[in-house]
Amino acid sequence: MPSILAQSRPALLALLCFGSALSSAQAPSAFKRPSDAVEYRQAGFELMATHFKRLNDMAQGKVPYDAKAVEENMAVIAVVSKLPFTAFVPGSDKAKGTEALPEVWSQPAKFQEAADKLQAEVGKLQAAVKSGKQEDVKIAAGAVGQSCKACHDNFKQKGH
Ligand code: HEC
């Protein structure tokens, strides 16, 4: 990833750390303590939210549309959107600081479906970004936002 390496932005450096952690994150022993899993998934959501907001603000025309910046944010989202879902491990349901509802563990198929829906919408957003048409990016970003909300409504504590 030479173009990303050339960047010195902290978020992109954080991405590199996340990226190298990706393979080990999928091993069951990846987290020593349940609270480590909570911190990991929350950090992943934070990064995803930060880069999604940057992309979405441009898509919505709140800030001038910069195709290159949209592509950079998209590249980050594509990676970090997968990470939180490697960290909803058994035993982390009651860990300190979590805002996840017990339904994540009691309705795993429904939770997985909501996570898959996000991945599908992120895939469509990637295609729209590639097309370079702001209007398409705007529509696809709206659908991604809906998939965030749909999951939070069922699986995340309110008011956070
Ligand atoms: C399949 C379910 C699901 C989807 C989809 C989802 N989230 Fe979440 N999100 C959660 C859960 C559950 C938590 C609580 C995690 C915890 O505290 O352990 C959370 C937490 C968060 C947090 C708080 C992190 C923190 O620091 O505590 C942010 C921000 C967030 N999500 C943003 C997003 C955005 C933006 C999207 C869409 C691009 C999204 N989420 C999609 C389930 C989801």
mmCIF file of C-alpha atoms and ligand atoms in Angstrom:
data_model
loop_
_atom_site.group_PDB
_atom_site.id
_atom_site.type_symbol
_atom_site.label_atom_id
_atom_site.label_comp_id
_atom_site.label_asym_id
_atom_site.label_seq_id
_atom_site.Cartn_x
_atom_site.Cartn_y
_atom_site.Cartn_z
ATOM 1 C CA MET A 1 0.000 0.000 0.000
ATOM 2 C CA PRO A 2 2.612 2.567 -0.990
ATOM 3 C CA SER A 3 0.165 5.460 -1.420
ATOM 4 C CA ILE A 4 -1.216 4.932 2.067
ATOM 5 C CA LEU A 5 2.277 4.557 3.502
ATOM 6 C CA ALA A 6 3.126 7.920 2.021
ATOM 7 C CA GLN A 7 0.419 9.531 4.146
ATOM 8 C CA SER A 8 1.232 10.663 7.622
ATOM 9 C CA ARG A 9 -2.305 11.044 8.897
ATOM 10 C CA PRO A 10 -2.837 9.375 12.278
ATOM 11 C CA ALA A 11 -6.031 7.669 11.142
ATOM 12 C CA LEU A 12 -4.236 6.013 8.265
ATOM 13 C CA LEU A 13 -1.418 4.923 10.548
ATOM 14 C CA ALA A 14 -4.029 3.482 12.858
ATOM 15 C CA LEU A 15 -5.456 1.649 9.875
ATOM 16 C CA LEU A 16 -2.093 0.030 9.200
ATOM 17 C CA CYS A 17 -1.995 -1.240 12.777
ATOM 18 C CA PHE A 18 -5.541 -2.540 12.410
ATOM 19 C CA GLY A 19 -4.701 -4.141 9.119
ATOM 20 C CA SER A 20 -1.809 -6.102 10.537
ATOM 21 C CA ALA A 21 -3.965 -7.184 13.461
ATOM 22 C CA LEU A 22 -6.685 -8.456 11.147
ATOM 23 C CA SER A 23 -5.550 -12.046 10.714
ATOM 24 C CA SER A 24 -4.849 -12.647 14.386
ATOM 25 C CA ALA A 25 -8.100 -10.875 15.337
ATOM 26 C CA GLN A 26 -9.990 -13.802 13.894
ATOM 27 C CA ALA A 27 -8.294 -16.372 16.115
ATOM 28 C CA PRO A 28 -10.351 -17.240 19.196
ATOM 29 C CA SER A 29 -7.488 -16.390 21.515
ATOM 30 C CA ALA A 30 -7.038 -12.904 20.069
ATOM 31 C CA PHE A 31 -8.340 -11.129 23.173
ATOM 32 C CA LYS A 32 -6.799 -11.764 26.582
ATOM 33 C CA ARG A 33 -9.651 -10.162 28.462
ATOM 34 C CA PRO A 34 -13.293 -9.543 27.492
ATOM 35 C CA SER A 35 -12.719 -5.800 27.981
ATOM 36 C CA ASP A 36 -9.986 -5.956 25.293
ATOM 37 C CA ALA A 37 -12.609 -7.181 22.831
ATOM 38 C CA VAL A 38 -14.903 -4.295 23.796
ATOM 39 C CA GLU A 39 -12.134 -1.736 23.291
ATOM 40 C CA TYR A 40 -11.216 -3.262 19.955
ATOM 41 C CA ARG A 41 -14.729 -3.246 18.515
ATOM 42 C CA GLN A 42 -15.428 0.260 19.822
ATOM 43 C CA ALA A 43 -12.188 1.533 18.248
ATOM 44 C CA GLY A 44 -13.202 -0.098 14.961
ATOM 45 C CA PHE A 45 -16.643 1.528 15.063
ATOM 46 C CA GLU A 46 -15.067 4.911 15.887
ATOM 47 C CA LEU A 47 -12.730 4.727 12.881
ATOM 48 C CA MET A 48 -15.537 3.589 10.609
ATOM 49 C CA ALA A 49 -17.796 6.396 11.850
ATOM 50 C CA THR A 50 -15.069 9.045 11.426
ATOM 51 C CA HIS A 51 -14.297 8.089 7.843
ATOM 52 C CA PHE A 52 -17.927 7.517 6.957
ATOM 53 C CA LYS A 53 -18.802 11.008 8.187
ATOM 54 C CA ARG A 54 -16.005 12.552 6.107
ATOM 55 C CA LEU A 55 -17.232 10.745 2.996
ATOM 56 C CA ASN A 56 -20.900 11.417 3.709
ATOM 57 C CA ASP A 57 -20.393 15.156 4.326
ATOM 58 C CA MET A 58 -18.883 15.405 0.841
ATOM 59 C CA ALA A 59 -21.567 13.183 -0.701
ATOM 60 C CA GLN A 60 -24.290 15.368 0.829
ATOM 61 C CA GLY A 61 -22.563 18.539 -0.344
ATOM 62 C CA LYS A 62 -21.979 19.833 3.191
ATOM 63 C CA VAL A 63 -18.333 20.252 2.228
ATOM 64 C CA PRO A 64 -17.018 20.452 -1.348
ATOM 65 C CA TYR A 65 -16.874 17.093 -3.117
ATOM 66 C CA ASP A 66 -13.267 15.959 -3.517
ATOM 67 C CA ALA A 67 -13.182 12.679 -5.468
ATOM 68 C CA LYS A 68 -9.702 11.743 -4.248
ATOM 69 C CA ALA A 69 -10.589 12.324 -0.600
ATOM 70 C CA VAL A 70 -13.788 10.320 -1.077
ATOM 71 C CA GLU A 71 -11.741 7.427 -2.485
ATOM 72 C CA GLU A 72 -9.276 7.575 0.423
ATOM 73 C CA ASN A 73 -12.050 7.508 2.991
ATOM 74 C CA MET A 74 -13.739 4.673 1.114
ATOM 75 C CA ALA A 75 -10.549 2.592 1.241
ATOM 76 C CA VAL A 76 -10.426 2.994 5.021
ATOM 77 C CA ILE A 77 -14.130 2.197 5.457
ATOM 78 C CA ALA A 78 -13.794 -0.955 3.345
ATOM 79 C CA VAL A 79 -11.236 -2.344 5.793
ATOM 80 C CA VAL A 80 -12.431 -1.060 9.158
ATOM 81 C CA SER A 81 -16.101 -1.949 8.556
ATOM 82 C CA LYS A 82 -15.158 -5.619 8.914
ATOM 83 C CA LEU A 83 -13.169 -5.313 12.124
ATOM 84 C CA PRO A 84 -15.722 -4.698 14.887
ATOM 85 C CA PHE A 85 -17.567 -7.886 13.973
ATOM 86 C CA THR A 86 -14.521 -10.028 14.769
ATOM 87 C CA ALA A 87 -14.715 -8.874 18.383
ATOM 88 C CA PHE A 88 -18.217 -9.754 19.620
ATOM 89 C CA VAL A 89 -16.688 -12.809 21.261
ATOM 90 C CA PRO A 90 -18.413 -14.971 23.895
ATOM 91 C CA GLY A 91 -17.965 -13.585 27.382
ATOM 92 C CA SER A 92 -17.651 -9.983 26.212
ATOM 93 C CA ASP A 93 -21.400 -9.395 26.542
ATOM 94 C CA LYS A 94 -21.132 -8.214 30.138
ATOM 95 C CA ALA A 95 -17.670 -6.690 29.935
ATOM 96 C CA LYS A 96 -17.083 -3.250 31.381
ATOM 97 C CA GLY A 97 -17.966 -0.355 29.137
ATOM 98 C CA THR A 98 -19.892 -2.214 26.471
ATOM 99 C CA GLU A 99 -22.959 -0.617 24.954
ATOM 100 C CA ALA A 100 -23.929 -3.799 23.137
ATOM 101 C CA LEU A 101 -27.315 -5.255 24.083
ATOM 102 C CA PRO A 102 -27.625 -8.919 25.182
ATOM 103 C CA GLU A 103 -29.542 -9.549 21.913
ATOM 104 C CA VAL A 104 -26.176 -9.594 20.057
ATOM 105 C CA TRP A 105 -25.540 -12.948 21.732
ATOM 106 C CA SER A 106 -29.126 -14.191 22.133
ATOM 107 C CA GLN A 107 -30.073 -13.487 18.474
ATOM 108 C CA PRO A 108 -26.801 -14.179 16.657
ATOM 109 C CA ALA A 109 -28.432 -14.895 13.271
ATOM 110 C CA LYS A 110 -30.296 -11.580 13.309
ATOM 111 C CA PHE A 111 -27.136 -9.745 14.360
ATOM 112 C CA GLN A 112 -25.146 -11.455 11.597
ATOM 113 C CA GLU A 113 -27.819 -10.474 9.091
ATOM 114 C CA ALA A 114 -27.510 -6.829 10.135
ATOM 115 C CA ALA A 115 -23.708 -7.038 9.828
ATOM 116 C CA ASP A 116 -24.052 -8.640 6.374
ATOM 117 C CA LYS A 117 -26.444 -5.878 5.328
ATOM 118 C CA LEU A 118 -23.791 -3.304 6.251
ATOM 119 C CA GLN A 119 -21.178 -5.174 4.197
ATOM 120 C CA ALA A 120 -23.550 -5.316 1.219
ATOM 121 C CA GLU A 121 -24.265 -1.570 1.399
ATOM 122 C CA VAL A 122 -20.555 -0.794 1.802
ATOM 123 C CA GLY A 123 -19.964 -2.852 -1.358
ATOM 124 C CA LYS A 124 -22.525 -0.756 -3.236
ATOM 125 C CA LEU A 125 -20.966 2.423 -1.886
ATOM 126 C CA GLN A 126 -17.582 1.268 -3.175
ATOM 127 C CA ALA A 127 -19.080 0.772 -6.638
ATOM 128 C CA ALA A 128 -20.687 4.223 -6.519
ATOM 129 C CA VAL A 129 -17.393 5.830 -5.450
ATOM 130 C CA LYS A 130 -15.696 4.106 -8.371
ATOM 131 C CA SER A 131 -18.319 5.516 -10.748
ATOM 132 C CA GLY A 132 -17.311 8.992 -9.569
ATOM 133 C CA LYS A 133 -20.897 10.284 -9.612
ATOM 134 C CA GLN A 134 -21.649 12.301 -6.497
ATOM 135 C CA GLU A 135 -25.386 11.669 -6.760
ATOM 136 C CA ASP A 136 -24.824 7.890 -6.753
ATOM 137 C CA VAL A 137 -22.410 8.187 -3.827
ATOM 138 C CA LYS A 138 -24.985 10.233 -1.935
ATOM 139 C CA ILE A 139 -27.710 7.613 -2.408
ATOM 140 C CA ALA A 140 -25.403 4.700 -1.520
ATOM 141 C CA ALA A 141 -24.069 6.517 1.551
ATOM 142 C CA GLY A 142 -27.650 7.081 2.705
ATOM 143 C CA ALA A 143 -28.270 3.334 2.509
ATOM 144 C CA VAL A 144 -25.107 2.631 4.517
ATOM 145 C CA GLY A 145 -26.311 5.080 7.170
ATOM 146 C CA GLN A 146 -29.657 3.289 7.296
ATOM 147 C CA SER A 147 -27.894 -0.036 7.901
ATOM 148 C CA CYS A 148 -25.941 1.480 10.814
ATOM 149 C CA LYS A 149 -29.147 2.765 12.362
ATOM 150 C CA ALA A 150 -31.090 -0.459 11.786
ATOM 151 C CA CYS A 151 -28.526 -2.445 13.744
ATOM 152 C CA HIS A 152 -28.143 0.134 16.501
ATOM 153 C CA ASP A 153 -31.932 0.198 16.996
ATOM 154 C CA ASN A 154 -31.892 -3.499 17.856
ATOM 155 C CA PHE A 155 -28.433 -4.203 19.244
ATOM 156 C CA LYS A 156 -26.944 -1.082 20.840
ATOM 157 C CA GLN A 157 -27.960 0.821 23.952
ATOM 158 C CA LYS A 158 -29.800 4.033 23.173
ATOM 159 C CA GLY A 159 -28.519 7.504 23.970
ATOM 160 C CA HIS A 160 -24.886 6.854 23.140
HETATM 161 C C1 HEC B 1 -24.620 -5.306 12.885
HETATM 162 C C2 HEC B 1 -24.699 -4.272 13.873
HETATM 163 C C3 HEC B 1 -24.070 -2.931 13.687
HETATM 164 C C4 HEC B 1 -23.889 -2.219 12.532
HETATM 165 C C5 HEC B 1 -24.279 -2.587 11.118
HETATM 166 C C6 HEC B 1 -23.249 -0.975 12.917
HETATM 167 N N1 HEC B 1 -23.057 -0.940 14.263
HETATM 168 FE FE1 HEC B 1 -22.216 0.576 15.304
HETATM 169 N N2 HEC B 1 -22.351 -0.534 17.011
HETATM 170 C C7 HEC B 1 -22.965 -1.749 17.132
HETATM 171 C C8 HEC B 1 -22.873 -2.219 18.497
HETATM 172 C C9 HEC B 1 -23.460 -3.509 19.046
HETATM 173 C C10 HEC B 1 -22.160 -1.242 19.208
HETATM 174 C C11 HEC B 1 -21.774 -1.275 20.700
HETATM 175 C C12 HEC B 1 -20.398 -1.941 20.842
HETATM 176 C C13 HEC B 1 -19.937 -2.045 22.276
HETATM 177 O O1 HEC B 1 -20.016 -1.016 22.999
HETATM 178 O O2 HEC B 1 -19.510 -3.126 22.688
HETATM 179 C C14 HEC B 1 -21.842 -0.189 18.232
HETATM 180 C C15 HEC B 1 -21.147 0.960 18.541
HETATM 181 C C16 HEC B 1 -20.909 1.997 17.663
HETATM 182 C C17 HEC B 1 -20.243 3.225 18.006
HETATM 183 C C18 HEC B 1 -19.720 3.607 19.394
HETATM 184 C C19 HEC B 1 -18.275 3.145 19.559
HETATM 185 C C20 HEC B 1 -17.736 3.541 20.935
HETATM 186 O O3 HEC B 1 -16.709 4.211 20.983
HETATM 187 O O4 HEC B 1 -18.336 3.159 21.942
HETATM 188 C C21 HEC B 1 -20.200 3.996 16.869
HETATM 189 C C22 HEC B 1 -19.589 5.374 16.729
HETATM 190 C C23 HEC B 1 -20.823 3.231 15.819
HETATM 191 N N3 HEC B 1 -21.237 2.015 16.328
HETATM 192 C C24 HEC B 1 -20.956 3.672 14.528
HETATM 193 C C25 HEC B 1 -21.480 2.894 13.497
HETATM 194 C C26 HEC B 1 -21.575 3.334 12.118
HETATM 195 C C27 HEC B 1 -21.165 4.704 11.613
HETATM 196 C C28 HEC B 1 -22.092 2.300 11.418
HETATM 197 C C29 HEC B 1 -22.388 2.218 9.950
HETATM 198 C C30 HEC B 1 -21.417 2.713 9.014
HETATM 199 C C31 HEC B 1 -22.341 1.221 12.367
HETATM 200 N N4 HEC B 1 -21.961 1.624 13.605
HETATM 201 C C32 HEC B 1 -22.887 0.001 12.012
HETATM 202 C C33 HEC B 1 -23.576 -2.440 16.126
HETATM 203 C C34 HEC B 1 -23.553 -2.101 14.779
#
